[in-house]
mmCIF file with all atom_site columns, C-alpha atoms in Angstrom:
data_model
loop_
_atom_site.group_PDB
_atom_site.id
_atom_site.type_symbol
_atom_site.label_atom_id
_atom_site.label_alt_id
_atom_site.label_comp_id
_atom_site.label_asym_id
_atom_site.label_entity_id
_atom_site.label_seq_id
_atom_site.pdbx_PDB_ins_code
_atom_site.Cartn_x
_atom_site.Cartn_y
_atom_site.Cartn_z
_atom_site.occupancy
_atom_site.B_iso_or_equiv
_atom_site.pdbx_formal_charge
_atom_site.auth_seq_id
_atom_site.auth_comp_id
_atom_site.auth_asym_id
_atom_site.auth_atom_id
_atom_site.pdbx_PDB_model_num
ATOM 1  C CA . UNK A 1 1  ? -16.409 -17.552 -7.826  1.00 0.00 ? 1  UNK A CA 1
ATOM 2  C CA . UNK A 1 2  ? -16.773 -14.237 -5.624  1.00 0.00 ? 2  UNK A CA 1
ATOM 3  C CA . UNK A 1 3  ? -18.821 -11.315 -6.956  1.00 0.00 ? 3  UNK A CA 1
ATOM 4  C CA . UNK A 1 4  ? -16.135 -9.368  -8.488  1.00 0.00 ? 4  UNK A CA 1
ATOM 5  C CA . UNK A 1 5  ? -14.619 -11.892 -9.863  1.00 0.00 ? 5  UNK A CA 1
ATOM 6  C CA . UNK A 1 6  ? -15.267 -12.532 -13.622 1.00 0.00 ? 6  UNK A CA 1
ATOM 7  C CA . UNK A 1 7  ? -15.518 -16.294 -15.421 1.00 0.00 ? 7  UNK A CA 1
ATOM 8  C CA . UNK A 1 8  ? -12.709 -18.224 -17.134 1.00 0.00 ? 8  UNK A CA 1
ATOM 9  C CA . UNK A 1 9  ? -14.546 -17.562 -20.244 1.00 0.00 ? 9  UNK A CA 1
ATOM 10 C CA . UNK A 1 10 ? -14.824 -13.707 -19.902 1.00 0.00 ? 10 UNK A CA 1
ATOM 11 C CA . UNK A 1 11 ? -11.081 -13.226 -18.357 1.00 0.00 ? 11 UNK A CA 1
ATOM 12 C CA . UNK A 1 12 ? -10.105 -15.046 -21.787 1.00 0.00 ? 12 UNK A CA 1
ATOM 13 C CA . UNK A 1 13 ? -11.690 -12.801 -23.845 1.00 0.00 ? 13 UNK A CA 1
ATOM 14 C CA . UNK A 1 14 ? -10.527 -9.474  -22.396 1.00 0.00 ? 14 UNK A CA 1
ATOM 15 C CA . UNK A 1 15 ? -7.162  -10.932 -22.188 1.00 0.00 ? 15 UNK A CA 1
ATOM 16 C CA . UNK A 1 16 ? -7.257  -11.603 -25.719 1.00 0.00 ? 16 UNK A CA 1
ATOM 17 C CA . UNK A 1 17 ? -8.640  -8.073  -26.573 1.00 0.00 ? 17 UNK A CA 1
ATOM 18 C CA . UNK A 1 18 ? -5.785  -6.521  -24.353 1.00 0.00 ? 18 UNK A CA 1
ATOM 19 C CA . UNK A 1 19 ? -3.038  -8.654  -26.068 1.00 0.00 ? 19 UNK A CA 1
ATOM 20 C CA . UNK A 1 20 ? -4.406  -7.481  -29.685 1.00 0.00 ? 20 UNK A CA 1
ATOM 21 C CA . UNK A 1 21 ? -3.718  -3.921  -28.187 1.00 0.00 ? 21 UNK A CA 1
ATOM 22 C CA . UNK A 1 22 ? -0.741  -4.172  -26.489 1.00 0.00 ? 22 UNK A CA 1
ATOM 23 C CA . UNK A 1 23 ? 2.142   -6.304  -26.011 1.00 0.00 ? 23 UNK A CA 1
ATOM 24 C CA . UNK A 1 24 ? 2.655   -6.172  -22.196 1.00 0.00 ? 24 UNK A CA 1
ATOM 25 C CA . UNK A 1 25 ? -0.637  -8.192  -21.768 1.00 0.00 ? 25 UNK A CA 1
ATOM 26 C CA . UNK A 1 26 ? 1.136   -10.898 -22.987 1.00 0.00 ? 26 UNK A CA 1
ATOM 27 C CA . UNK A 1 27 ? 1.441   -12.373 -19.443 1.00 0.00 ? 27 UNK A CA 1
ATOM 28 C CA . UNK A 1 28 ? -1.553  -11.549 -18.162 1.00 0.00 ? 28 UNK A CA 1
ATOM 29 C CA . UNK A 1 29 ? -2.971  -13.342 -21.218 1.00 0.00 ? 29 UNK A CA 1
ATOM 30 C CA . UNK A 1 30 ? -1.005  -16.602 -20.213 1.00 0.00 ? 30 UNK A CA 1
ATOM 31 C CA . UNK A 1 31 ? -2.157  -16.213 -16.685 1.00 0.00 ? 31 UNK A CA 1
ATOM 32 C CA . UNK A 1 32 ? -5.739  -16.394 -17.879 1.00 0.00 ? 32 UNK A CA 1
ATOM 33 C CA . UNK A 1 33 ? -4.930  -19.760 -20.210 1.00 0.00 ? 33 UNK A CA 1
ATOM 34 C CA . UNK A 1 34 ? -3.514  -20.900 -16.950 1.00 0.00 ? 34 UNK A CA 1
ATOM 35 C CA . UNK A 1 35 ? -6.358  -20.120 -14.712 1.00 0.00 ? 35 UNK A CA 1
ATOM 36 C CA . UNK A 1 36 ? -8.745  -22.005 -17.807 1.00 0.00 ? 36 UNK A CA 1
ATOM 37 C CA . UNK A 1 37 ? -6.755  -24.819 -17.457 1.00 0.00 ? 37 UNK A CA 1
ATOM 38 C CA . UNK A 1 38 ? -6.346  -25.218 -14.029 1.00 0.00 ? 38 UNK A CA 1
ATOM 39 C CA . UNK A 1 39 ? -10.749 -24.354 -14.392 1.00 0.00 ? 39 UNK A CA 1
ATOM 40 C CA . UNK A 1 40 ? -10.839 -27.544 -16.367 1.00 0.00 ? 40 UNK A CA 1
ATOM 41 C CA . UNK A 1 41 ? -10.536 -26.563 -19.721 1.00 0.00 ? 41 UNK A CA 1
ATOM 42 C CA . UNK A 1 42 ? -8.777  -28.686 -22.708 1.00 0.00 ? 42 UNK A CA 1
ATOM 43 C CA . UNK A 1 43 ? -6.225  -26.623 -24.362 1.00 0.00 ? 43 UNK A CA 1
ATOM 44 C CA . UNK A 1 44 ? -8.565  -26.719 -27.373 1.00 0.00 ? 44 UNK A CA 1
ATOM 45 C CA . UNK A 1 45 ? -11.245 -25.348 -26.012 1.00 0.00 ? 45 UNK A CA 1
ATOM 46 C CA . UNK A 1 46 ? -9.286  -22.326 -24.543 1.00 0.00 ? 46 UNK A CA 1
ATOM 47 C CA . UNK A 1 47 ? -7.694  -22.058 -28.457 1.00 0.00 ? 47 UNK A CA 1
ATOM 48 C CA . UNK A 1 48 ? -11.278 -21.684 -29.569 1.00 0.00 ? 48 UNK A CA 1
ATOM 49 C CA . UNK A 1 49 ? -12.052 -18.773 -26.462 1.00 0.00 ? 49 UNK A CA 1
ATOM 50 C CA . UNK A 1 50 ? -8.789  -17.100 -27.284 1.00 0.00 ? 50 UNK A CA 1
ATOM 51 C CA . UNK A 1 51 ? -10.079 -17.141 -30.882 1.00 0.00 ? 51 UNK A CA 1
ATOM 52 C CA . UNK A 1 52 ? -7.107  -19.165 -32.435 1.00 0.00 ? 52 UNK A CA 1
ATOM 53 C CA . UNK A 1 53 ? -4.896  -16.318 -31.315 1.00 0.00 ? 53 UNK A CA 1
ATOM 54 C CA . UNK A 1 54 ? -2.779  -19.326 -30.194 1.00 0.00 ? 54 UNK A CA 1
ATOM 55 C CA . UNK A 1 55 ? -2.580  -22.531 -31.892 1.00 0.00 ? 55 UNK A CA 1
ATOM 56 C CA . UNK A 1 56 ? -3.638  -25.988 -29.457 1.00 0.00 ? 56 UNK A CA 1
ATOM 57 C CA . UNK A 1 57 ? 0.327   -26.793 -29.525 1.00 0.00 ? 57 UNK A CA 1
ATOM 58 C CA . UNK A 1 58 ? 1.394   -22.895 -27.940 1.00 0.00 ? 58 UNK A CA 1
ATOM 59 C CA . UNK A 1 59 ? -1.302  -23.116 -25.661 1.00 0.00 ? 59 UNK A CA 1
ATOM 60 C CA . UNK A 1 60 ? -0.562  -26.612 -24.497 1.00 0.00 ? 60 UNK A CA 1
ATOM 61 C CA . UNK A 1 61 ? 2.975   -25.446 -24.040 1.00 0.00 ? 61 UNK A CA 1
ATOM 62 C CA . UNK A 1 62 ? 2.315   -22.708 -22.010 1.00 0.00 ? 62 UNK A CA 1
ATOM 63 C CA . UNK A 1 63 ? -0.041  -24.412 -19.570 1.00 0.00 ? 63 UNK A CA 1
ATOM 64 C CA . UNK A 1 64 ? 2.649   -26.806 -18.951 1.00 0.00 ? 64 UNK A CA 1
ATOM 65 C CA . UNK A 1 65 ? 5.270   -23.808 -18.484 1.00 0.00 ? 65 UNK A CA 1
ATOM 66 C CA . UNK A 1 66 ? 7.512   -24.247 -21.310 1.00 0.00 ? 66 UNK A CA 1
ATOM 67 C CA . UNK A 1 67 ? 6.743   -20.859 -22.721 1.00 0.00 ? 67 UNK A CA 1
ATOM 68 C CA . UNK A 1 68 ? 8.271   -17.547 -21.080 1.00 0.00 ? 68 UNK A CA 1
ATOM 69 C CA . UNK A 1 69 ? 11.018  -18.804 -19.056 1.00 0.00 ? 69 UNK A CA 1
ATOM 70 C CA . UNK A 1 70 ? 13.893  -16.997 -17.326 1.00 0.00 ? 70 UNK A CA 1
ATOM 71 C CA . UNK A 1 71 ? 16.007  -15.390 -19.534 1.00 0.00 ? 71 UNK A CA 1
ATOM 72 C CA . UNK A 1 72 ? 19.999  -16.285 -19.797 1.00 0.00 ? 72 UNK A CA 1
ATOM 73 C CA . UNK A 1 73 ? 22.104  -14.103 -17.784 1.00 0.00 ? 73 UNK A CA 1
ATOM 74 C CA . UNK A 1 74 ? 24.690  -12.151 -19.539 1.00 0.00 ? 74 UNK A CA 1
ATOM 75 C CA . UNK A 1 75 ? 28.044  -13.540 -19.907 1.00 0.00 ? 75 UNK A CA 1
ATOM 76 C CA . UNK A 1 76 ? 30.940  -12.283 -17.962 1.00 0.00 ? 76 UNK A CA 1
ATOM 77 C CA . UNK A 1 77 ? 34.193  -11.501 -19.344 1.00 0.00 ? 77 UNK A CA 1
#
């Protein structure tokens, strides 16, 4: 970890506080349970540093990329 660069813990948390404010951080918020998991984190413990904002099953889904896929295009007549 460089010096600027804050801890899986702490990105959680201000990930969390951004996505209680605003909507758009929804991605950077799953970016962050990505970067715990790929740290070595259970999907339970990043439910408990996300303060059950997500249950284990969302977050578990998410890691694995099953959450927040492409969208459908739109039909053409």
């Amino acid at each position: 970890m460089s010096e600027g660069e804050d801890s899986v813990e702490t990105r959680l948390k201000k990930a969390v506080r951004g996505y209680r404010r605003a909507t758009q951080a929804r991605i950077e918020l799953h970016e962050a349970i990505k970067a715990a998991a790929a740290g070595g984190k259970t999907p339970k413990q990043i439910t408990f540093l996300i303060d059950h904002e997500y249950d284990v099953a969302h977050v578990s889904r998410i890691i694995h990329g099953k959450v927040g896929g492409k969208r459908k295009p739109p039909a053409k007549d």
